[in-house]
Coordinates of C-alpha atoms (C1' of nucleotides) in Angstrom, one line a residue:
Chain A
X1 CA -26.0 -16.3 -27.7
X2 CA -27.4 -12.4 -27.9
X3 CA -26.5 -11.3 -24.1
X4 CA -23.5 -13.0 -24.5
X5 CA -22.5 -10.8 -27.4
X6 CA -24.3 -8.0 -25.3
X7 CA -21.8 -8.7 -22.4
X8 CA -18.9 -8.7 -24.5
X9 CA -19.8 -5.5 -26.4
X10 CA -20.4 -3.8 -22.8
X11 CA -17.4 -5.0 -21.5
X12 CA -14.9 -3.5 -24.7
X13 CA -16.9 -0.4 -24.9
X14 CA -15.1 2.7 -24.5
X15 CA -16.4 5.0 -21.8
X16 CA -15.6 8.7 -21.6
X17 CA -13.7 8.3 -18.1
X18 CA -11.0 10.7 -18.0
X19 CA -9.0 10.5 -15.1
X20 CA -5.2 11.2 -14.6
X21 CA -2.2 11.0 -12.6
X22 CA -0.6 14.3 -11.9
X23 CA 3.2 14.2 -9.6
X24 CA 5.5 16.6 -9.0
X25 CA 9.1 15.4 -10.3
X26 CA 10.6 16.4 -7.1
X27 CA 11.6 13.1 -5.9
X28 CA 11.1 9.6 -6.6
X29 CA 8.0 7.7 -7.4
X30 CA 6.6 6.8 -3.5
X31 CA 4.7 4.5 -2.3
X32 CA 1.2 6.6 -1.5
X33 CA 1.8 8.4 -5.1
X34 CA 2.0 4.4 -6.7
X35 CA -1.1 3.7 -5.4
X36 CA -3.1 6.6 -6.4
X37 CA -1.5 6.1 -10.1
X38 CA -3.0 2.7 -9.7
X39 CA -6.1 3.2 -8.6
X40 CA -6.2 5.6 -11.7
X41 CA -4.9 3.2 -13.7
X42 CA -7.6 0.2 -12.8
X43 CA -10.4 3.2 -13.0
X44 CA -9.5 3.6 -16.3
X45 CA -8.6 0.6 -17.7
X46 CA -11.8 -1.2 -15.8
X47 CA -14.0 1.6 -17.8
X48 CA -12.5 1.7 -21.0
X49 CA -11.9 5.1 -19.9
X50 CA -8.1 7.1 -20.6
X51 CA -5.8 7.7 -18.6
X52 CA -3.9 10.5 -18.7
X53 CA -0.2 11.1 -17.4
X54 CA 0.7 14.8 -16.4
X55 CA 4.1 16.4 -14.7
X56 CA 3.3 18.8 -12.2
X57 CA 6.3 20.8 -12.7
X58 CA 5.4 24.2 -11.8
X59 CA 7.8 24.5 -8.8
X60 CA 10.7 25.0 -11.0
X61 CA 13.7 25.2 -8.6
X62 CA 12.3 21.6 -7.1
X63 CA 11.6 19.7 -10.7
X64 CA 14.2 17.9 -12.2
X65 CA 14.2 15.3 -15.1
X66 CA 15.7 12.6 -13.3
X67 CA 12.7 12.8 -11.4
X68 CA 10.5 12.7 -14.1
X69 CA 12.6 9.8 -15.5
X70 CA 12.8 7.9 -12.0
X71 CA 8.7 8.2 -11.8
X72 CA 8.4 7.3 -15.5
X73 CA 10.4 4.0 -15.4
X74 CA 8.4 3.1 -11.8
X75 CA 5.4 3.2 -13.4
X76 CA 6.9 1.3 -16.2
X77 CA 8.0 -1.4 -13.8
X78 CA 4.7 -1.4 -12.0
X79 CA 3.1 -1.9 -15.5
X80 CA 1.2 0.9 -15.3
X81 CA 0.3 2.4 -18.9
X82 CA -0.9 5.3 -19.6
X83 CA -2.9 6.8 -22.4
X84 CA -1.9 10.5 -23.0
X85 CA 0.9 12.4 -21.8
X86 CA 2.9 12.8 -20.2
X87 CA 2.2 16.2 -20.5
X88 CA 4.3 19.1 -18.9
X89 CA 2.9 22.0 -17.1
X90 CA 6.2 23.6 -17.9
X91 CA 5.4 23.6 -21.8
X92 CA 2.0 25.0 -20.9
X93 CA 2.5 28.5 -19.2
X94 CA 1.2 30.3 -22.3
X95 CA -2.4 28.8 -21.4
X96 CA -2.4 29.8 -18.2
X97 CA -1.3 33.1 -18.2
X98 CA -4.4 33.3 -21.1
X99 CA -6.7 32.2 -18.7
X100 CA -5.3 34.9 -15.6
X101 CA -5.9 37.5 -17.7
X102 CA -9.5 36.5 -18.6
X103 CA -10.2 36.1 -14.8
X104 CA -8.2 39.8 -14.5
X105 CA -10.5 40.9 -17.2
X106 CA -13.9 39.8 -15.7
X107 CA -13.0 41.0 -12.0
X108 CA -12.4 37.5 -11.0
X109 CA -9.5 37.6 -10.7
X110 CA -6.7 41.1 -9.4
X111 CA -3.6 42.0 -8.5
X112 CA -2.1 42.5 -4.9
X113 CA 0.9 44.6 -4.0
X114 CA 1.6 43.1 -0.5
X115 CA 4.7 41.5 0.0
X116 CA 6.0 38.1 1.2
X117 CA 7.1 39.6 4.7
X118 CA 3.6 41.4 4.9
X119 CA 1.7 38.6 4.8
X120 CA 3.7 36.1 6.7
X121 CA 3.7 39.0 9.8
X122 CA 0.1 39.7 9.3
X123 CA -0.4 35.9 9.7
X124 CA 1.5 35.1 12.5
X125 CA -0.1 38.2 14.3
X126 CA -3.8 36.8 13.1
X127 CA -2.9 33.3 14.4
X128 CA -1.2 35.1 17.6
X129 CA -4.2 37.0 18.4
X130 CA -6.6 33.7 17.8
X131 CA -8.3 35.0 14.2
X132 CA -8.0 33.1 11.2
X133 CA -4.7 33.2 9.4
X134 CA -6.5 34.5 6.2
X135 CA -5.6 37.1 3.6
X136 CA -7.1 40.4 5.2
X137 CA -8.5 41.4 1.9
X138 CA -6.4 45.1 1.9
X139 CA -5.7 44.9 -1.9
X140 CA -9.1 43.0 -3.3
X141 CA -10.6 46.5 -3.7
X142 CA -8.3 48.6 -4.7
X143 CA -9.2 51.1 -7.2
X144 CA -5.5 51.0 -9.4
X145 CA -3.6 48.4 -10.5
X146 CA -0.5 49.9 -11.9
X147 CA 1.0 46.6 -13.9
X148 CA 4.7 47.7 -13.7
X149 CA 4.9 46.9 -9.7
X150 CA 5.9 43.7 -8.3
X151 CA 2.2 41.9 -7.5
X152 CA 0.8 38.7 -7.8
X153 CA -2.6 37.8 -8.7
X154 CA -5.5 36.6 -6.8
X155 CA -8.9 35.0 -7.0
X156 CA -11.5 36.5 -5.8
X157 CA -12.6 33.4 -3.7
X158 CA -17.1 33.8 -3.0
X159 CA -17.0 35.2 0.8
X160 CA -20.5 33.8 1.7
X161 CA -21.7 30.5 1.3
X162 CA -20.9 27.5 1.1
X163 CA -19.0 24.5 -1.1
X164 CA -19.4 21.3 -1.3
X165 CA -19.2 18.4 -3.6
X166 CA -20.2 14.8 -3.3
X167 CA -16.8 12.9 -2.9
X168 CA -17.1 9.2 -4.7
X169 CA -15.0 8.0 -1.4
X170 CA -15.9 9.8 1.5
X171 CA -18.9 11.1 0.9
X172 CA -20.4 14.9 0.9
X173 CA -18.0 17.3 2.2
X174 CA -18.4 20.9 2.4
X175 CA -16.9 24.2 3.8
X176 CA -18.2 27.9 4.4
X177 CA -16.9 29.9 2.1
X178 CA -15.6 32.0 4.7
X179 CA -13.1 29.7 5.6
X180 CA -12.0 30.2 1.6
X181 CA -9.1 32.7 0.8
X182 CA -8.0 34.5 -2.0
X183 CA -5.9 32.0 -3.6
X184 CA -2.5 33.7 -5.1
X185 CA -2.9 31.8 -8.6
X186 CA 0.4 33.9 -10.5
X187 CA 3.4 34.7 -8.3
X188 CA 5.2 37.6 -8.2
X189 CA 7.7 35.9 -10.6
X190 CA 4.5 35.7 -13.1
X191 CA 4.2 31.7 -12.6
X192 CA 1.1 30.2 -11.7
X193 CA 0.8 28.2 -8.9
X194 CA -0.6 24.7 -8.5
X195 CA -4.4 25.1 -7.3
X196 CA -4.7 26.9 -10.6
X197 CA -3.1 25.2 -13.3
X198 CA -4.5 21.8 -11.7
X199 CA -7.8 23.6 -12.2
X200 CA -6.7 24.6 -15.9
X201 CA -5.4 21.4 -16.9
X202 CA -7.8 19.3 -15.3
X203 CA -10.5 20.9 -17.1
X204 CA -8.7 21.5 -20.6
X205 CA -7.6 18.2 -20.9
X206 CA -11.2 17.0 -20.1
X207 CA -10.7 14.9 -17.2
X208 CA -13.7 14.6 -15.2
X209 CA -12.9 12.5 -12.4
X210 CA -9.8 13.3 -9.9
X211 CA -8.8 10.4 -8.3
X212 CA -6.0 11.8 -5.9
X213 CA -4.9 12.0 -2.2
X214 CA -6.8 12.7 0.7
X215 CA -3.8 15.6 1.4
X216 CA -5.9 17.8 -1.6
X217 CA -9.6 17.3 0.1
X218 CA -8.4 20.8 1.2
X219 CA -8.0 22.5 -2.2
X220 CA -11.0 20.9 -3.3
X221 CA -13.1 23.9 -2.5
X222 CA -10.9 26.2 -3.7
X223 CA -10.3 24.8 -6.9
X224 CA -14.5 24.3 -7.7
X225 CA -14.8 28.2 -7.9
X226 CA -12.3 28.0 -10.2
X227 CA -14.1 26.0 -12.2
X228 CA -16.8 27.9 -12.3
X229 CA -15.3 31.0 -12.8
X230 CA -13.7 30.0 -15.8
X231 CA -16.3 28.1 -17.0
X232 CA -15.5 24.7 -16.6
X233 CA -17.6 22.3 -15.9
X234 CA -16.4 20.4 -12.4
X235 CA -15.5 17.1 -12.4
X236 CA -16.3 14.5 -10.3
X237 CA -13.5 14.1 -6.8
X238 CA -12.5 10.6 -5.3
X239 CA -9.7 11.3 -2.6
X240 CA -7.8 8.4 -1.6
X241 CA -7.0 7.9 2.4
X242 CA -3.4 8.7 3.3
X243 CA -0.6 5.7 3.7
X244 CA 0.5 5.9 7.4
X245 CA 4.1 4.6 8.7
X246 CA 3.5 2.2 11.7
X247 CA 3.5 4.8 13.9
X248 CA 0.7 6.1 12.4
X249 CA 2.4 9.3 11.6
X250 CA 2.6 9.8 7.6
X251 CA 4.7 7.6 5.8
X252 CA 8.5 8.9 5.1
X253 CA 12.2 7.6 4.9
X254 CA 12.0 7.1 8.3
X255 CA 9.5 3.8 8.2
X256 CA 11.6 2.2 5.6
X257 CA 12.0 2.3 2.0
X258 CA 8.9 4.3 0.4
X259 CA 10.7 4.9 -2.8
X260 CA 9.0 2.0 -5.2
X261 CA 11.6 1.2 -7.0
X262 CA 13.9 0.6 -4.1
X263 CA 11.8 -2.2 -3.8
X264 CA 12.4 -3.5 -7.0
X265 CA 16.3 -3.6 -5.9
X266 CA 15.3 -5.4 -2.3
X267 CA 13.9 -8.7 -5.0
X268 CA 10.6 -7.5 -5.1
X269 CA 8.1 -8.4 -7.9
X270 CA 6.1 -5.3 -8.8
X271 CA 2.8 -7.9 -9.3
X272 CA 3.5 -8.0 -5.2
X273 CA 3.5 -4.2 -4.5
X274 CA 1.0 -4.0 -6.9
X275 CA -1.0 -6.6 -5.0
X276 CA -0.5 -5.3 -2.3
X277 CA -0.7 -1.3 -2.5
X278 CA -4.8 -2.4 -3.8
X279 CA -5.7 -4.2 -0.6
X280 CA -4.3 -1.0 1.3
X281 CA -7.6 0.7 1.1
X282 CA -9.5 -1.3 -1.5
X283 CA -10.7 -5.2 -0.5
X284 CA -12.8 -7.5 -2.2
X285 CA -14.5 -9.8 0.4
X286 CA -12.2 -12.2 1.9
X287 CA -9.6 -12.4 -1.3
X288 CA -6.6 -11.6 -0.6
X289 CA -4.2 -12.5 -4.2
X290 CA -5.1 -10.2 -7.3
X291 CA -3.8 -10.6 -10.9
X292 CA -3.8 -7.1 -12.8
X293 CA -6.4 -8.4 -15.0
X294 CA -8.5 -9.6 -11.7
X295 CA -7.7 -5.9 -10.6
X296 CA -9.1 -4.4 -13.5
X297 CA -12.1 -6.6 -13.6
X298 CA -13.1 -6.3 -9.6
X299 CA -11.5 -2.5 -8.8
X300 CA -14.0 -0.1 -8.0
X301 CA -14.0 2.9 -5.6
X302 CA -16.9 1.2 -3.6
X303 CA -15.2 -0.7 -1.8
X304 CA -12.0 1.7 -1.1
X305 CA -12.0 2.6 2.7
X306 CA -12.2 6.1 3.9
X307 CA -9.6 5.6 7.0
X308 CA -5.9 6.2 6.2
X309 CA -4.1 3.1 6.5
X310 CA -0.4 1.5 7.7
X311 CA 2.1 0.8 5.4
X312 CA 3.0 -2.9 6.8
X313 CA 6.0 -4.4 5.0
X314 CA 6.0 -7.6 6.5
X315 CA 2.6 -7.8 4.3
X316 CA 4.2 -7.0 1.5
X317 CA 6.9 -9.4 1.8
X318 CA 4.2 -12.3 2.4
X319 CA 2.5 -11.0 -0.8
X320 CA 6.5 -11.5 -2.8
X321 CA 7.0 -14.6 -1.3
X322 CA 3.8 -15.7 -2.8
X323 CA 4.2 -14.4 -6.4
X324 CA 7.7 -16.2 -6.2
X325 CA 6.5 -19.3 -5.7
X326 CA 3.7 -19.0 -8.1
X327 CA 5.7 -17.2 -10.7
X328 CA 6.9 -17.9 -14.0
X329 CA 9.6 -20.1 -13.7
X330 CA 11.9 -18.9 -16.8
X331 CA 11.2 -15.1 -16.1
X332 CA 11.9 -15.6 -11.5
X333 CA 15.2 -17.2 -13.0
X334 CA 16.4 -14.1 -15.2
X335 CA 15.5 -11.6 -12.5
X336 CA 17.6 -13.8 -10.3
X337 CA 20.4 -13.9 -12.7
X338 CA 20.4 -10.5 -13.1
X339 CA 20.6 -10.3 -9.0
X340 CA 23.5 -12.9 -9.2
X341 CA 25.3 -10.7 -11.3
X342 CA 25.0 -7.4 -9.6
X343 CA 26.9 -9.3 -6.9
X344 CA 29.8 -10.5 -9.1
X345 CA 28.8 -13.8 -9.3
X346 CA 29.7 -15.7 -12.1
X347 CA 27.3 -18.5 -13.5
X348 CA 28.2 -19.2 -17.1
X349 CA 29.9 -22.6 -16.2
X350 CA 27.4 -23.9 -13.0
X351 CA 25.1 -25.7 -13.3
X352 CA 21.4 -25.1 -14.9
X353 CA 20.3 -21.9 -13.4
X354 CA 16.5 -22.8 -13.7
X355 CA 17.0 -25.9 -11.5
X356 CA 19.3 -24.0 -9.2
X357 CA 16.2 -21.4 -9.0
X358 CA 13.5 -23.7 -8.3
X359 CA 15.4 -25.7 -5.6
X360 CA 15.3 -22.8 -3.6
X361 CA 12.2 -20.9 -4.8
X362 CA 10.3 -22.1 -1.3
X363 CA 12.5 -20.4 1.0
X364 CA 13.2 -17.5 -0.2
X365 CA 11.0 -14.4 0.2
X366 CA 13.0 -11.8 -2.1
X367 CA 14.7 -12.0 -5.7
X368 CA 17.7 -11.3 -3.3
X369 CA 17.3 -14.0 -0.9
X370 CA 16.9 -16.2 -3.8
X371 CA 20.4 -15.1 -5.4
X372 CA 22.0 -15.2 -2.0
X373 CA 20.8 -18.7 -1.5
X374 CA 21.8 -19.6 -5.1
X375 CA 25.9 -18.6 -4.5
X376 CA 26.8 -21.5 -3.3
X377 CA 25.9 -23.4 -6.4
X378 CA 28.4 -21.9 -8.6
X379 CA 31.3 -21.7 -5.5
X380 CA 34.4 -22.3 -6.9
X381 CA 35.5 -23.7 -3.2
X382 CA 33.0 -23.9 -0.3
X383 CA 33.9 -21.3 2.5
X384 CA 32.4 -23.8 5.9
X385 CA 30.9 -21.8 8.3
X386 CA 32.5 -22.2 11.4
X387 CA 30.0 -23.7 13.5
X388 CA 28.6 -26.0 10.8
X389 CA 32.1 -27.0 10.1
X390 CA 32.6 -27.8 13.9
X391 CA 29.7 -29.9 14.4
X392 CA 29.1 -32.4 11.1
X393 CA 32.6 -31.9 9.5
X394 CA 34.2 -34.1 12.4
X395 CA 36.8 -36.9 12.1
X396 CA 34.1 -40.1 11.7
X397 CA 32.4 -38.6 8.8
X398 CA 35.7 -39.9 6.7
X399 CA 34.5 -43.1 6.5
X400 CA 31.1 -42.1 5.1
X401 CA 31.6 -39.1 3.1
X402 CA 34.2 -41.8 1.3
X403 CA 31.1 -44.0 0.7
X404 CA 29.0 -42.0 -0.4
X405 CA 31.1 -40.8 -2.7
X406 CA 31.3 -44.3 -4.0
X407 CA 27.4 -44.9 -4.4
X408 CA 27.2 -41.5 -6.4
X409 CA 30.1 -42.3 -8.5
X410 CA 28.3 -45.8 -9.5
X411 CA 25.1 -43.9 -10.6
X412 CA 24.3 -44.5 -14.5
X413 CA 22.7 -41.4 -14.3
X414 CA 22.1 -38.6 -12.0
X415 CA 18.7 -37.7 -11.0
X416 CA 17.3 -36.8 -7.5
X417 CA 15.9 -40.4 -7.4
X418 CA 19.3 -42.0 -8.7
X419 CA 20.7 -40.6 -5.7
X420 CA 18.1 -41.2 -3.2
X421 CA 18.8 -45.1 -4.5
X422 CA 22.3 -44.6 -4.0
X423 CA 22.0 -42.8 -0.8
X424 CA 19.8 -46.0 0.5
X425 CA 21.9 -48.5 -1.3
X426 CA 24.8 -46.9 0.8
X427 CA 22.9 -47.1 4.3
X428 CA 21.8 -50.7 3.3
X429 CA 25.7 -51.6 2.7
X430 CA 27.3 -49.6 5.8
X431 CA 24.6 -49.6 8.5
X432 CA 24.5 -45.9 8.5
X433 CA 21.4 -44.0 9.2
X434 CA 21.0 -40.7 7.3
X435 CA 21.5 -38.5 10.6
X436 CA 25.1 -39.7 10.7
X437 CA 26.0 -38.4 7.1
X438 CA 23.4 -36.2 5.7
X439 CA 23.9 -33.0 7.5
X440 CA 27.8 -33.5 6.9
X441 CA 27.2 -33.7 3.2
X442 CA 25.1 -30.7 3.0
X443 CA 27.9 -28.5 5.3
X444 CA 30.3 -29.9 2.3
X445 CA 27.7 -29.1 -0.7
X446 CA 26.7 -25.8 0.8
X447 CA 28.9 -24.8 4.0
X448 CA 25.9 -24.7 5.9
X449 CA 23.2 -26.5 7.9
X450 CA 20.0 -24.5 6.0
X451 CA 19.6 -25.3 1.9
X452 CA 17.6 -27.5 -0.4
X453 CA 17.7 -31.3 0.2
X454 CA 20.7 -33.5 -0.9
X455 CA 19.2 -35.6 -3.5
X456 CA 17.8 -32.6 -5.0
X457 CA 21.8 -30.6 -4.7
X458 CA 23.2 -33.0 -5.9
X459 CA 21.2 -34.2 -9.1
X460 CA 21.9 -30.1 -9.8
X461 CA 25.5 -30.0 -9.3
X462 CA 26.3 -33.1 -10.9
X463 CA 27.9 -36.2 -9.7
X464 CA 31.6 -34.8 -10.4
X465 CA 31.1 -31.1 -8.5
X466 CA 29.6 -33.1 -5.6
X467 CA 32.1 -35.4 -5.2
X468 CA 34.9 -32.8 -5.6
X469 CA 33.3 -31.2 -3.3
X470 CA 32.9 -33.8 -0.8
X471 CA 36.6 -34.7 -1.0
X472 CA 37.2 -31.6 -0.1
X473 CA 35.0 -32.0 3.4
X474 CA 37.1 -34.6 3.8
X475 CA 40.8 -32.9 3.7
X476 CA 39.1 -30.3 6.3
X477 CA 37.3 -33.1 9.1
X478 CA 39.2 -32.6 12.3
Chain B
rG1 C1' -5.9 28.2 17.1
rC2 C1' -9.2 27.2 13.2
rG3 C1' -11.6 24.1 8.9
rC4 C1' -11.6 19.1 7.1
rU5 C1' -11.8 14.0 8.0
rC6 C1' -11.8 9.3 10.3
rA7 C1' -12.2 5.8 14.0
rU8 C1' -13.4 -3.3 14.2
rC9 C1' -7.7 -7.8 16.2
rG10 C1' -0.5 -5.4 16.5
rU11 C1' -1.6 -4.3 10.7
rC12 C1' -4.0 -4.8 6.4
rU13 C1' -9.6 -5.5 6.4
rA14 C1' -15.3 -8.3 6.0
rG15 C1' -19.2 -6.9 8.0
rC16 C1' -22.4 -0.6 8.8
rC17 C1' -26.7 2.2 4.1
rU18 C1' -31.1 -2.0 4.1
rG19 C1' -30.7 -3.0 13.0
rG20 C1' -31.4 -9.4 15.0
rU21 C1' -28.6 -14.7 11.4
rC22 C1' -22.3 -11.7 14.9
rU23 C1' -20.8 -16.4 20.9
rA24 C1' -17.7 -10.0 15.2
rG25 C1' -15.3 -13.7 9.5
rG26 C1' -10.9 -13.5 6.7
rA27 C1' -5.4 -12.1 5.7
rC28 C1' -0.2 -10.5 7.6
rA29 C1' 2.4 -11.2 12.2
rC30 C1' 3.0 -14.3 16.8
rC31 C1' 2.4 -18.4 19.2
rG32 C1' 1.5 -24.2 19.4
rG33 C1' 1.2 -28.9 17.1
rC34 C1' 2.0 -32.2 12.0
rC35 C1' 4.8 -32.8 7.8
rU36 C1' 9.6 -33.6 7.8
rU37 C1' 17.0 -35.0 5.6
rU38 C1' 18.2 -29.4 7.5
rC39 C1' 16.1 -24.8 6.3
rA40 C1' 11.4 -23.4 4.5
rC41 C1' 6.9 -24.9 1.8
rG42 C1' 2.3 -26.9 3.2
rC43 C1' -1.2 -28.2 6.3
rC44 C1' -4.2 -27.9 11.3
rG45 C1' -4.8 -25.3 15.9
rG46 C1' -4.6 -20.8 18.9
rC47 C1' -4.0 -15.8 21.0
rG48 C1' -6.5 -11.5 19.4
rA49 C1' -10.9 -6.0 18.1
rC50 C1' -15.8 -3.1 17.8
rG51 C1' -11.9 3.9 21.5
rG52 C1' -15.3 5.9 25.5
rG53 C1' -20.2 7.9 27.3
rG54 C1' -24.9 9.1 26.4
rG55 C1' -28.8 8.0 23.4
rU56 C1' -33.1 5.7 20.0
rU57 C1' -34.8 0.5 20.2
rC58 C1' -37.4 -5.6 22.4
rG59 C1' -32.5 -5.9 20.2
rA60 C1' -26.7 -1.2 18.1
rA61 C1' -20.3 -2.9 15.8
rU62 C1' -24.4 -1.0 12.7
rC63 C1' -28.8 4.7 13.7
rC64 C1' -28.4 9.9 16.4
rC65 C1' -24.8 13.1 19.7
rC66 C1' -21.3 14.0 22.8
rC67 C1' -16.2 13.2 24.2
rU68 C1' -11.5 11.5 23.1
rG69 C1' -8.0 10.0 19.7
rG70 C1' -5.5 9.9 14.7
rG71 C1' -4.6 12.1 9.9
rC72 C1' -4.6 16.2 6.2
rG73 C1' -5.0 21.4 5.4
rU74 C1' -4.5 26.0 6.9
rA75 C1' 2.0 29.0 1.7
rC76 C1' 4.1 33.9 -3.8
rC77 C1' 5.2 23.7 -2.4
rA78 C1' 2.5 20.5 -4.7

RNA sequence: GCGCUCAUCGUCUAGCCUGGUCUAGGACACCGGCCUUUCACGCCGGCGACGGGGGUUCGAAUCCCCCUGGGCGUACCA
């Protein structure tokens, strides 16, 4: 008993792990961001830590409230709840200003009066001459630092030695400090820049493990000296590899939908997206299917790969089909009803929606396909596909179809079994083979040649509606 | 260009740290078969990879070096 209790208390212990997801609200939540958010979320939940959400809106020109809302909505859809936030950097400028002043006073930062144009020119020249395009330090040791002249504030980076850190995914990474630039931390307009605020925020929010995209490894050695200059403890880092498109270039719109919410509209289930995203870069032996609870239990940075991965829509689709087939039928039905409504299909006088969806489940990969496949159940009149009609609704089907009607109307109840029996009785009485009328019934009922089984459809549609459709088909035989 | 980094089937990956059990395992996709009232589902089978070259070693996918290729960064963007 005792070990068990110990286990439980260990499982539920609160940990001091504090992680964060810090998107910039300049667009929707994309696939890559979602995976980063997911990894952070899983780590926090697994360890009983805290997941902080912070909106990085220091770029006033590009940040919008709509983007923030879209990101929040996407996280909610994926089931990624956070414990603190969202914090907005735009509301913390006082703090940043204070810290910049502190660095200025301590001589760890300085004012730089070079104009953007001058810098651009120097950069181009250096590059053209094969030198490093880094800031040349013109204002680094300037004696007078007039406050009333337009200027930026630069952080004085160490110019010798090396900066290294042990990445939790990639291992030890080190940089020579002479590669580091004196980063601008405050623009001419007085606003602080990303590399500075991210340090202030992560430090003051107590973040002790930074899990972020691979594209930030180069920022890390520039940020570490700032933590040190400010007297903050340096957090641990884990850089998650990028997600690439099929051509191995960075994933972008031309590779298809990159917005998480676009997949919802396309008929994907959030659990499929979560499952797909987590397996892109992380693995757990040969297992492929993971519920969120299993992920919280099993996820670990130890099993995250170091190399970039290609986004594979086909596998996502497969997972989606899996979750459609195995999901809660009432929930799936509700979701399909939503898509049907969006498509303008009136369902109130139609057959039982749950039965309809159940009949379609295993032949659909998305909710949208499910809704499209369900359409015929609710149609007032069936529109026949030309090829189907020409092939199966031929004049010789008149008697067989009439015989089907006769036997269906003789049924006492309308279940799959009774319909099957009615068909059997009809074949017995007429000597017809299924192939001589089955496909015609299918076309009469649906207008197409691919659908759930006739028995099932008739059971769902009911005797009256089924016979009505078959009669309508008899009218157009030729 | 420079810096950082990565490298197993077409794709996601297991294996690599602690060399032999790897004639390299799983999954998606693809191909074939079975099942079958169509379409699917499902089941069975197949195709398919250690980027190249040097080492180290009795033995290397596994360790070391070089090359090549990819990704990221190199902003008064984040």
